[in-house]
Short mmCIF file of C-alpha atoms in Angstrom, two decimals:
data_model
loop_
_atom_site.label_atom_id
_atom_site.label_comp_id
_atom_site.label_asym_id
_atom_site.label_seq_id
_atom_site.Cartn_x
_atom_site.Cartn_y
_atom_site.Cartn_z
CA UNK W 15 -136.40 24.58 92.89
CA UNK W 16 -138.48 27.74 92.19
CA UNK W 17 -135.62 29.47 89.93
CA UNK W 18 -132.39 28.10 87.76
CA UNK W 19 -129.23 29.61 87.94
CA UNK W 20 -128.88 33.73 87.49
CA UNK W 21 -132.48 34.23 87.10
CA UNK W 22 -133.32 37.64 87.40
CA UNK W 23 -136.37 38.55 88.92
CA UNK W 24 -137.90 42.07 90.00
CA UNK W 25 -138.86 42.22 93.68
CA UNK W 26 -142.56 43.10 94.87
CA UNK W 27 -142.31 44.52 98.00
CA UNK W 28 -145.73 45.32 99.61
CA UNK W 29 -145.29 48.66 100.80
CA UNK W 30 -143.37 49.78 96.95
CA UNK W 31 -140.87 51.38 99.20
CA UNK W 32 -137.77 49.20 97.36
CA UNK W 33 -135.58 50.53 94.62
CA UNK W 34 -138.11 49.27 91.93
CA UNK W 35 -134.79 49.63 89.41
CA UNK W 36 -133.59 46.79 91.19
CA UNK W 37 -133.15 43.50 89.65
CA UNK W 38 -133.05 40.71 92.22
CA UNK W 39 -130.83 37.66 91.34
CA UNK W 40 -131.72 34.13 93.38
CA UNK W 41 -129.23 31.28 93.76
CA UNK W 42 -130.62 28.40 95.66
CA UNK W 43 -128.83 26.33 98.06
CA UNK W 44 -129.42 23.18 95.86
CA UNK W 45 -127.41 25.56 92.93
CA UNK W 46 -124.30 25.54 94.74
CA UNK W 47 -121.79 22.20 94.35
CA UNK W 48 -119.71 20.61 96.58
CA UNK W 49 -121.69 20.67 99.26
CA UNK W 50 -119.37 22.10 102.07
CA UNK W 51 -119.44 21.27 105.52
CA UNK W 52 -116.77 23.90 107.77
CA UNK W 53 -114.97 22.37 110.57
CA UNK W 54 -113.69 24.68 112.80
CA UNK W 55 -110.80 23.22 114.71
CA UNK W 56 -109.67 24.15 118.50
CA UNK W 57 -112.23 26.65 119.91
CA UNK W 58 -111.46 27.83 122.83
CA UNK W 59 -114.85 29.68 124.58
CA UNK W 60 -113.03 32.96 126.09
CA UNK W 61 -110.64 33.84 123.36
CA UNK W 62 -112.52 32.82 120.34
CA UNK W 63 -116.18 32.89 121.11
CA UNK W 64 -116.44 35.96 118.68
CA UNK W 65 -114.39 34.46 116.49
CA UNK W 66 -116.08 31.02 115.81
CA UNK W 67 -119.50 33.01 115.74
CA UNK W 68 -118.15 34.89 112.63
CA UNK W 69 -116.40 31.60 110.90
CA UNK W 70 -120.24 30.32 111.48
CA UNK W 71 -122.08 33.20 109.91
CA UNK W 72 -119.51 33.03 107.17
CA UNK W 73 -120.49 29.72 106.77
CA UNK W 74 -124.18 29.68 106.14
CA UNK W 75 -124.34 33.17 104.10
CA UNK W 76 -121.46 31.88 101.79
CA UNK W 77 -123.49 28.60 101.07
CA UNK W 78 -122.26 26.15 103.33
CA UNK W 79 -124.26 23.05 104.52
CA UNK W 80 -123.28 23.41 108.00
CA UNK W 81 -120.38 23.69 110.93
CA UNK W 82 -118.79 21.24 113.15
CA UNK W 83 -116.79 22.89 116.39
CA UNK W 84 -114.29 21.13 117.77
CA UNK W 85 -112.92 22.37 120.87
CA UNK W 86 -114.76 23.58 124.13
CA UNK W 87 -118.47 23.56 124.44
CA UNK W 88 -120.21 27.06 123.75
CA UNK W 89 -123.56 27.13 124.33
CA UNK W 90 -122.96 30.87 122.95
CA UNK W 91 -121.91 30.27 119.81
CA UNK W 92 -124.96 27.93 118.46
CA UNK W 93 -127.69 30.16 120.28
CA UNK W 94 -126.12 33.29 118.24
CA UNK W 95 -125.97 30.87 115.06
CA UNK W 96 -129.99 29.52 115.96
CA UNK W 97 -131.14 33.07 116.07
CA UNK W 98 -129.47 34.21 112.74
CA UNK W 99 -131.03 31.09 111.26
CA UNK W 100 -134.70 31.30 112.29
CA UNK W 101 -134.43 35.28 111.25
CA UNK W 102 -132.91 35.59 107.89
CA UNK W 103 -133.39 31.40 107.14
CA UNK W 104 -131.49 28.84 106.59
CA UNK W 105 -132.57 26.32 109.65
CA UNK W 106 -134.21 23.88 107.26
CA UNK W 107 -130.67 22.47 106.47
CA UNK W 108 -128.15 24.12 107.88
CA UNK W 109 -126.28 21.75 110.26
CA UNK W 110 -124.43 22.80 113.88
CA UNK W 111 -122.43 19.92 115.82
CA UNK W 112 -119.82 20.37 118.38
CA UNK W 113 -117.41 16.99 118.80
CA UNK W 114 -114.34 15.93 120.95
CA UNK W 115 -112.29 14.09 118.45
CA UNK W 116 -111.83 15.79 114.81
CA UNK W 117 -109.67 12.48 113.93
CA UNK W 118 -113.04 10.11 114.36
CA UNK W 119 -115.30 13.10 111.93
CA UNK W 120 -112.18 12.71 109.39
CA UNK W 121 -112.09 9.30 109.55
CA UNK W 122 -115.60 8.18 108.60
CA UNK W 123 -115.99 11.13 106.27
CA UNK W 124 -113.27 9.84 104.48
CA UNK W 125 -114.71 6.76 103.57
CA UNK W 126 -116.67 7.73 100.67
CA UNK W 127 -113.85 8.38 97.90
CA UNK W 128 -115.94 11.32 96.38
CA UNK W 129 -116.00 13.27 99.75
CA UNK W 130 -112.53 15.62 100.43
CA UNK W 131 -110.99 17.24 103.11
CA UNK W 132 -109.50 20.94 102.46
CA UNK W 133 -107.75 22.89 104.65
CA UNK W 134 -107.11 26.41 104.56
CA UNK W 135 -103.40 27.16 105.78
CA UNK W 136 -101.40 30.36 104.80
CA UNK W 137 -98.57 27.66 104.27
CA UNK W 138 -100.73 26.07 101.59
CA UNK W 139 -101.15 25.87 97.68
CA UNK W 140 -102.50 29.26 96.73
CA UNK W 141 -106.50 28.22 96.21
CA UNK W 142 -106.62 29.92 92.40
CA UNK W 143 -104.23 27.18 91.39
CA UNK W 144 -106.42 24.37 92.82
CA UNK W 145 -109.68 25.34 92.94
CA UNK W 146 -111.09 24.07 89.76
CA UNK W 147 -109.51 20.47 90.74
CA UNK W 148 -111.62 20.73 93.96
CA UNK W 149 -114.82 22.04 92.24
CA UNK W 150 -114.24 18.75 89.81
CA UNK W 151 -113.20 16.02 92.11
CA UNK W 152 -115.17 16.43 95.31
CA UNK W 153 -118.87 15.88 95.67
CA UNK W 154 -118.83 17.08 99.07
CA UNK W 155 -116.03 19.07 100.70
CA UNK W 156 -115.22 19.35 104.95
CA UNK W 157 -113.26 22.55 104.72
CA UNK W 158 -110.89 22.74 107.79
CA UNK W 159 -110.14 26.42 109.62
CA UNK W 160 -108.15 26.61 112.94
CA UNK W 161 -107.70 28.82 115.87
CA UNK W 162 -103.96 29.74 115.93
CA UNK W 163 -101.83 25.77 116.24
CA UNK W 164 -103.00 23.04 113.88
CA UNK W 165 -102.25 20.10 114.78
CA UNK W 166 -99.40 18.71 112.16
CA UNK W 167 -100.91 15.67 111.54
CA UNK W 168 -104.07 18.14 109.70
CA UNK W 169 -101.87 18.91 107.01
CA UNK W 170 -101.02 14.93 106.12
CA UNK W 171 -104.91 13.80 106.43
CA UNK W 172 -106.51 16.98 104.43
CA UNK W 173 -106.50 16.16 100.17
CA UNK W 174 -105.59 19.84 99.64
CA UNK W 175 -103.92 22.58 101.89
CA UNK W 176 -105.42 25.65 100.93
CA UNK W 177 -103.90 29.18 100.97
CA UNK W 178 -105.76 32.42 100.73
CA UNK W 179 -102.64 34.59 100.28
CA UNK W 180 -99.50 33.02 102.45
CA UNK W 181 -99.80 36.63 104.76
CA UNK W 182 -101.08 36.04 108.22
CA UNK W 183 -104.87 37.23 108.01
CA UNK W 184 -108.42 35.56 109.76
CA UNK W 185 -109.83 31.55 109.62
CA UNK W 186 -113.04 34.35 108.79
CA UNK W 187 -112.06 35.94 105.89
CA UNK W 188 -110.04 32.91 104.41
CA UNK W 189 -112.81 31.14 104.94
CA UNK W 190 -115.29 33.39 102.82
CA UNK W 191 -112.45 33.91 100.05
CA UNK W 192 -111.97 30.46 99.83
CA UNK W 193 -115.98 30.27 99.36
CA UNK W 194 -116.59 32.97 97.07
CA UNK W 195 -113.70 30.82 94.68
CA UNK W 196 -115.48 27.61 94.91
CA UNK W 197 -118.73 28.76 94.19
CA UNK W 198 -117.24 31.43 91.57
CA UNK W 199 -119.19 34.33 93.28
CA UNK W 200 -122.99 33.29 92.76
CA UNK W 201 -123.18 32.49 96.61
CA UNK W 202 -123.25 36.20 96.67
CA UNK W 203 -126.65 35.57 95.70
CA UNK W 204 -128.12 32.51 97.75
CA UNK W 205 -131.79 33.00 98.93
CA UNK W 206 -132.74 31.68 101.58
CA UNK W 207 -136.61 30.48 101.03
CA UNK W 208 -137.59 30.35 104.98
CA UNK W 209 -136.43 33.76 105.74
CA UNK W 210 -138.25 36.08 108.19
CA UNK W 211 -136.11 38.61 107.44
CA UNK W 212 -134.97 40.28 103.52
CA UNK W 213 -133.45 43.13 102.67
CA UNK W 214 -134.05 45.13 99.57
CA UNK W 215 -130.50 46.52 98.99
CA UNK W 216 -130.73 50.16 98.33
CA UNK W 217 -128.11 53.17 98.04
CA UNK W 218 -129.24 54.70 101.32
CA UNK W 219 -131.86 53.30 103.14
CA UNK W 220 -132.45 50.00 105.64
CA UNK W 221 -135.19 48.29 104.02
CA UNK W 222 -136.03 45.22 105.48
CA UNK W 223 -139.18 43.15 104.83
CA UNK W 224 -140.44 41.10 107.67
CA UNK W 225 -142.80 38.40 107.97
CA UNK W 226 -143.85 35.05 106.86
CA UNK W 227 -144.72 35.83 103.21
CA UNK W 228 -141.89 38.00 101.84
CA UNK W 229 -141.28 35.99 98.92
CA UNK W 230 -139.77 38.04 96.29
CA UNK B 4 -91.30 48.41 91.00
CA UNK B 5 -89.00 45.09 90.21
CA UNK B 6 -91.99 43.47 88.60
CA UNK B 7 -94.85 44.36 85.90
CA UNK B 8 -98.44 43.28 86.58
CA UNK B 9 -98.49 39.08 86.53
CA UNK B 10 -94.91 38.50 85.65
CA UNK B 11 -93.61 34.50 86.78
CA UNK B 12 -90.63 34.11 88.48
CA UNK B 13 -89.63 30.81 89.86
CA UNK B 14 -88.41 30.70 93.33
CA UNK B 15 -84.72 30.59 94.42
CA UNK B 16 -84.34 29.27 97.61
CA UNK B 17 -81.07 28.71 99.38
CA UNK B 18 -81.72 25.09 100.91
CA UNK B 19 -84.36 23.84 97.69
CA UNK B 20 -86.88 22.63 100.04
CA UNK B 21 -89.27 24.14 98.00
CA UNK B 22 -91.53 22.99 95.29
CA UNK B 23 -89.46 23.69 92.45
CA UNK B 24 -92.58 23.53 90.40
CA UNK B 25 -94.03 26.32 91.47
CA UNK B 26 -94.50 29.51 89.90
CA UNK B 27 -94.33 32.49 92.29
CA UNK B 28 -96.11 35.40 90.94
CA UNK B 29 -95.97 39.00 91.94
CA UNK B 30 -97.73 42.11 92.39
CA UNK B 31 -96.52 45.02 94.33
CA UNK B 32 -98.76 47.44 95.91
CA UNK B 33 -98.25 50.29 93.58
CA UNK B 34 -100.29 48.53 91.55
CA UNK B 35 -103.17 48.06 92.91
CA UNK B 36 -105.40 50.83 92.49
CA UNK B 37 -107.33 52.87 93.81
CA UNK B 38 -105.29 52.98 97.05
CA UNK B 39 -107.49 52.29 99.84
CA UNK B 40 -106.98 53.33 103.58
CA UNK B 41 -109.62 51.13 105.83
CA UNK B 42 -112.03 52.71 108.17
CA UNK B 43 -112.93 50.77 111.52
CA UNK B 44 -115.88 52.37 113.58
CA UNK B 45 -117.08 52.20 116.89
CA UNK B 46 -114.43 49.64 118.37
CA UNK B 47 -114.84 48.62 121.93
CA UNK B 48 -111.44 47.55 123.56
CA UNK B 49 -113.21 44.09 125.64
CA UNK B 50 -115.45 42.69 123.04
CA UNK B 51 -113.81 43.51 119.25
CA UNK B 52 -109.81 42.90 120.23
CA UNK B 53 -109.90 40.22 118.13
CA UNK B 54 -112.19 41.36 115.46
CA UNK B 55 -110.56 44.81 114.97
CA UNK B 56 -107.22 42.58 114.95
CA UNK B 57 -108.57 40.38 112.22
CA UNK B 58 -109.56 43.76 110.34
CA UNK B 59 -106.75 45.15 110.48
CA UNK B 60 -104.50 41.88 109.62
CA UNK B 61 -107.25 41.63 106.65
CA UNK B 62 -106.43 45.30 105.32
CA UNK B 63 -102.81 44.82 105.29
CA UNK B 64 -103.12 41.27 103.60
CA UNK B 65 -105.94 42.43 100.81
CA UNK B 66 -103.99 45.63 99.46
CA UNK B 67 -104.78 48.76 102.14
CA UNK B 68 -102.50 51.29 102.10
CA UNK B 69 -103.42 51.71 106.35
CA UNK B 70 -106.21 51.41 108.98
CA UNK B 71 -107.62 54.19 110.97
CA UNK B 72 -109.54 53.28 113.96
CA UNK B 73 -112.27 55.34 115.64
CA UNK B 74 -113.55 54.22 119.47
CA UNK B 75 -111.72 53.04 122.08
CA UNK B 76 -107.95 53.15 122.28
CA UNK B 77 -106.74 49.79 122.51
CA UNK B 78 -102.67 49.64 122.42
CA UNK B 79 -103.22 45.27 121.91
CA UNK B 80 -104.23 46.24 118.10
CA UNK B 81 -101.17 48.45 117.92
CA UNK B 82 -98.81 45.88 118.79
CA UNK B 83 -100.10 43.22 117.22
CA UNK B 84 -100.41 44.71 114.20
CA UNK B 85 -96.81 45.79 114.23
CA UNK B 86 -95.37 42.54 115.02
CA UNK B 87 -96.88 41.35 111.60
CA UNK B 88 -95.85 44.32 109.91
CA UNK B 89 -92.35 43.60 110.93
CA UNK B 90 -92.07 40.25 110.52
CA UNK B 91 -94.30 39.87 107.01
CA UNK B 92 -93.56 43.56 105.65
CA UNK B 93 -95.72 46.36 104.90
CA UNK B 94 -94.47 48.67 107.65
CA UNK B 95 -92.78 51.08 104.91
CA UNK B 96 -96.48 51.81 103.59
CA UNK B 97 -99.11 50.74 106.01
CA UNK B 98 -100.85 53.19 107.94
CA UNK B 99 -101.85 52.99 111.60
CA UNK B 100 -104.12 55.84 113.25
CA UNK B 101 -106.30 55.81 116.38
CA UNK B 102 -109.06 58.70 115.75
CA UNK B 103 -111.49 60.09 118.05
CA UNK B 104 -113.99 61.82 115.71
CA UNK B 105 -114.89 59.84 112.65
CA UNK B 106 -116.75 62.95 110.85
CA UNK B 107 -113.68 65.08 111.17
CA UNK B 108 -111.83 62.40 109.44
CA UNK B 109 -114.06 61.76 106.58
CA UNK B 110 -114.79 65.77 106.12
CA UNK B 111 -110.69 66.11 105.50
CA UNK B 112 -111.15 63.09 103.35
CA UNK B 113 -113.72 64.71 101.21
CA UNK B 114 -112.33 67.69 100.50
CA UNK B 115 -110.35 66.00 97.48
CA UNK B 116 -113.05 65.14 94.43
CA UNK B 117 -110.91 62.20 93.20
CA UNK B 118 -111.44 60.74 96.99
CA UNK B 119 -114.41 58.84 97.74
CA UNK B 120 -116.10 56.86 100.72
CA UNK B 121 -117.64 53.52 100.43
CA UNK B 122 -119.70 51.69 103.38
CA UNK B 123 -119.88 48.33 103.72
CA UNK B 124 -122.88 47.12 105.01
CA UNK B 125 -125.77 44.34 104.54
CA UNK B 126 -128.42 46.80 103.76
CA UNK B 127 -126.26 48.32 100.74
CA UNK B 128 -125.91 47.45 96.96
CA UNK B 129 -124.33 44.07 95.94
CA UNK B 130 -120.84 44.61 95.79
CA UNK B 131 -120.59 43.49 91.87
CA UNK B 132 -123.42 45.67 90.87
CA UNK B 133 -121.04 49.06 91.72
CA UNK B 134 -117.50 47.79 91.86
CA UNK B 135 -116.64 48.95 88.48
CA UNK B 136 -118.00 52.61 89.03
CA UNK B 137 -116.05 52.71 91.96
CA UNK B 138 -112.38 51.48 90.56
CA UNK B 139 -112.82 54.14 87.56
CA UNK B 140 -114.04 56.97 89.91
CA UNK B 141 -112.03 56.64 92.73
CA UNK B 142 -108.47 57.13 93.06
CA UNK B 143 -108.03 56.94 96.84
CA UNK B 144 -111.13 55.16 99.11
CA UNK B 145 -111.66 55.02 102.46
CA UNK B 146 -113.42 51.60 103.22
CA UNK B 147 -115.46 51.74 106.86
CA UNK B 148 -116.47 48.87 108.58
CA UNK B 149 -118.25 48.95 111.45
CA UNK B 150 -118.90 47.42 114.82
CA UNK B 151 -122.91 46.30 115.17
CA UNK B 152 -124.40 49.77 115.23
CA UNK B 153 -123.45 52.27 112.60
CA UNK B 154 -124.75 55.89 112.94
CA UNK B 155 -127.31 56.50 110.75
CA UNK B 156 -125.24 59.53 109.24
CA UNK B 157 -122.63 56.97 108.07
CA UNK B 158 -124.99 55.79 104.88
CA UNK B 159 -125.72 59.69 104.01
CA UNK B 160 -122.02 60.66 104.25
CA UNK B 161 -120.78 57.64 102.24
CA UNK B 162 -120.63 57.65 98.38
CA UNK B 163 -121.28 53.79 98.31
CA UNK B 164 -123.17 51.77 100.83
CA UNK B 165 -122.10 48.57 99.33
CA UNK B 166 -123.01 44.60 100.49
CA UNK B 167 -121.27 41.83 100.36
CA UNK B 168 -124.02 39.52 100.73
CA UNK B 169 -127.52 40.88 102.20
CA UNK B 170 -126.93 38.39 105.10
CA UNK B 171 -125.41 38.88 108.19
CA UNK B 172 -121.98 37.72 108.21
CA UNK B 173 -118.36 39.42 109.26
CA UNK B 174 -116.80 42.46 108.83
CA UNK B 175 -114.06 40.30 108.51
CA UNK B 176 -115.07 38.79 105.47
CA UNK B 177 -116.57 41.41 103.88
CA UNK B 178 -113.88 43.84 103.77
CA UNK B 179 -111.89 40.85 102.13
CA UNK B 180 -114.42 40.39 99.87
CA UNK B 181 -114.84 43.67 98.89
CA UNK B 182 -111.03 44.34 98.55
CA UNK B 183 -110.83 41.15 96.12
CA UNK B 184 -113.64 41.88 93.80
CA UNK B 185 -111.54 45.81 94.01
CA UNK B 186 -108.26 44.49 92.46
CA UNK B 187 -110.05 41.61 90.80
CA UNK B 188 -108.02 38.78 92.92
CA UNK B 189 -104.68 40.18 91.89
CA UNK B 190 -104.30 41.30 95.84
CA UNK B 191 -103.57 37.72 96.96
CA UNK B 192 -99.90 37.42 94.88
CA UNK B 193 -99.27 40.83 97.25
CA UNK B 194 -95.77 41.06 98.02
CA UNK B 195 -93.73 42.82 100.37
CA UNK B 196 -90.44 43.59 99.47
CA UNK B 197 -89.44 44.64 103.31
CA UNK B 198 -90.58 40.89 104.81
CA UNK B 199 -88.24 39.07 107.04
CA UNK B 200 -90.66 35.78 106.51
CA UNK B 201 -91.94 34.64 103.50
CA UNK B 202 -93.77 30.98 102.58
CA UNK B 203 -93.13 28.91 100.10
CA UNK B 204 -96.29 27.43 99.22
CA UNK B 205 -96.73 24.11 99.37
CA UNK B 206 -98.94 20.37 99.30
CA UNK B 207 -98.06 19.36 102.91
CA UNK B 208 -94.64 21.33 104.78
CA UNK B 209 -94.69 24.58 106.25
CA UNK B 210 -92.20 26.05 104.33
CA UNK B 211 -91.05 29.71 105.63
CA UNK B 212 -88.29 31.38 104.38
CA UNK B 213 -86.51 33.82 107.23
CA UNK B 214 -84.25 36.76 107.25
CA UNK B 215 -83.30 40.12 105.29
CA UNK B 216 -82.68 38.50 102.12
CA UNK B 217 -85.45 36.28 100.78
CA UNK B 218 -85.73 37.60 97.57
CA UNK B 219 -87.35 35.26 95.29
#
C-alpha cells in the first residue's frame, strides 16, 4: 500500500495543464472494510440491461470487490463492465459472475459466521440506524439489489434489510447511498493503481491523463 | 410545517403491526434548503426510459422541488412519475416540465443572482470540496445531469461542475449523492404529508400503511 488513509498528495501531471491548487486525496481498495460483494438479483436482458450496467459501475467506483448477476445471461453487461475496467482500472480484483440459483451463492457464503448478507429494500430498517452494526460485525458483506419482485424468502435469509429512504427510488442510487454510508464517504476517493485513464478534476475543463505511467 | 428539524415521533398505527420500537423521524421539504429543481439533458425516448425514470424517481425521493427534461418527449416518464407522485406524495410540490431548448431555460434561470447552476459530471470538482460554498450561496439550484454527451457549453454556463467520484458511474447515483451530501443526509427522513402509502420500516415484513389518513 503506497499511501494510508486521507493522505494528501499534489498531482504531477506531465503536461502542468492540472489545477496545480489541487490537492489529490488516495484511498486504496485495501482501505475500505467489509469487503462488499453486490448481487444483483433478477436481470432481465431487454428491460434492465441499462440498468444492471449502472448497479455494476456503481459497484466498482464505490469500492466494491465485485458483482454477481443473477438472472438472464448478458453478454452486454460484462463487456461494458470489462471495458470500464481495463480503462480507468480496477480489473486486478474486481470480480464479475453471472449464476442460476442465488439460494446456492447464499448458502455457502453463509457459512463463514463473519460474512453477512444485506439487502437493500425500501421496506427495510433505515441504513443510518444500522450501519455502524454492519461496519462492526461483518468482515465481508454480499449486498443484495433487485429488479422490481424480490423473492419473499430474500427478506428471511438476508442479516439486515436495508432502506435508503422507504420512497420508491433506483437498486442504482440505493446502492451507492448505501455505499457512501458504509465506507463513511472516503470511497469518494478510491484510486485505482492500474488505471489507463485519470482525471484531474478541474472547474471547467476535461483533463484526462492517459497512459501507462500516470501515477499521481 | 407540523414538525421542527429532527423532532421523534413514534408511530401510531391502526392495526400495531409495526415495530413499536421505532422512532419515526421527520423532515418536511420546506426545510431543506436550497430548493433544487433537477435538470435532465439530452434524453432519448428508446435507450434512457428507464434511466430518466430512475432520475426522476431519485429527485423526488432526495429533496427536488421538480424535474425538467430536455430531448425527446417521452409521455412513459410522465406517467410513471405521476403514479408515484400519487400514490407516495409530492404531487402538491413536485415539478414536471418537458423543454425543448436547454439554454433558454438556464438563461431565465440566471437572471436571478441568488440562483445558481451546478453540473454534475466526472471531470468536475469532488463534490465535498464545494458543497458548502454552494448551500450558503445558493438559494434555488438547478442540478443537470446528463445523458453520455454533454455540450461542451454546459461546463462554461454552469457555476459548479461538480463530481461525485472521478469514475464513471450513474447519473443515477450521482445526483443522489450529490443531493445527500446537499442536505447533509437529512433528505432520507423526507416526508410527504399528501401520501396515500407510507412504510413502516422494518427487520423482515413489508409493512405499508394505505389510505388518506396515515398520519404518524
Amino acid at each position: 500500500m503506497r499511501s494510508s488513509s486521507g493522505e494528501m498528495t499534489r498531482p504531477v501531471s506531465p503536461d502542468q495543464t492540472y489545477n496545480a491548487d489541487y490537492d489529490y486525496k488516495k484511498i486504496f481498495i485495501e482501505e475500505l472494510r467489509p469487503k462488499v460483494i453486490v448481487l444483483r438479483l433478477g436481470h432481465r436482458a431487454e428491460r434492465d440491461k441499462r440498468i444492471t450496467t449502472h448497479v455494476a459501475l456503481v459497484a466498482r467506483a464505490f469500492g466494491a470487490r465485485g458483482i454477481i448477476i443473477v438472472g438472464d445471461k448478458d453478454p452486454m453487461i460484462r463487456s461494458s463492465l470489462e471495458k470500464v475496467l481495463n480503462k480507468w482500472g480496477g480489473k486486478e480484483y474486481f470480480e464479475f459472475k453471472e449464476e442460476d440459483d442465488y439460494k446456492k451463492v447464499l448458502r455457502e457464503w453463509k457459512k463463514d459466521e463473519k460474512r453477512c448478507v444485506a439487502h437493500l429494500t425500501m421496506y427495510g430498517i433505515p441504513v443510518d440506524r444500522i450501519i455502524s452494526e454492519i461496519r462492526e460485525r461483518c468482515e465481508e458483506l454480499i449486498v443484495i439489489v433487485g429488479a422490481e419482485k424480490v423473492p419473499r424468502e430474500i427478506f428471511e435469509l438476508a442479516d439486515y434489510n436495508v432502506s435508503i429512504t422507504s420512497q420508491p427510488h433506483s437498486e442504482v442510487s440505493a446502492l451507492a447511498v448505501f455505499l457512501d454510508r458504509l465506507y463513511e464517504g472516503r470511497e469518494l476517493y478510491l484510486y485505482f493503481r492500474d488505471a489507463e485513464l485519470r482525471i484531474i478534476p478541474d472547474h471547467k475543463r476535461k483533463i484526462v491523463l492517459k497512459g501507462k505511467n500516470i501515477n499521481i
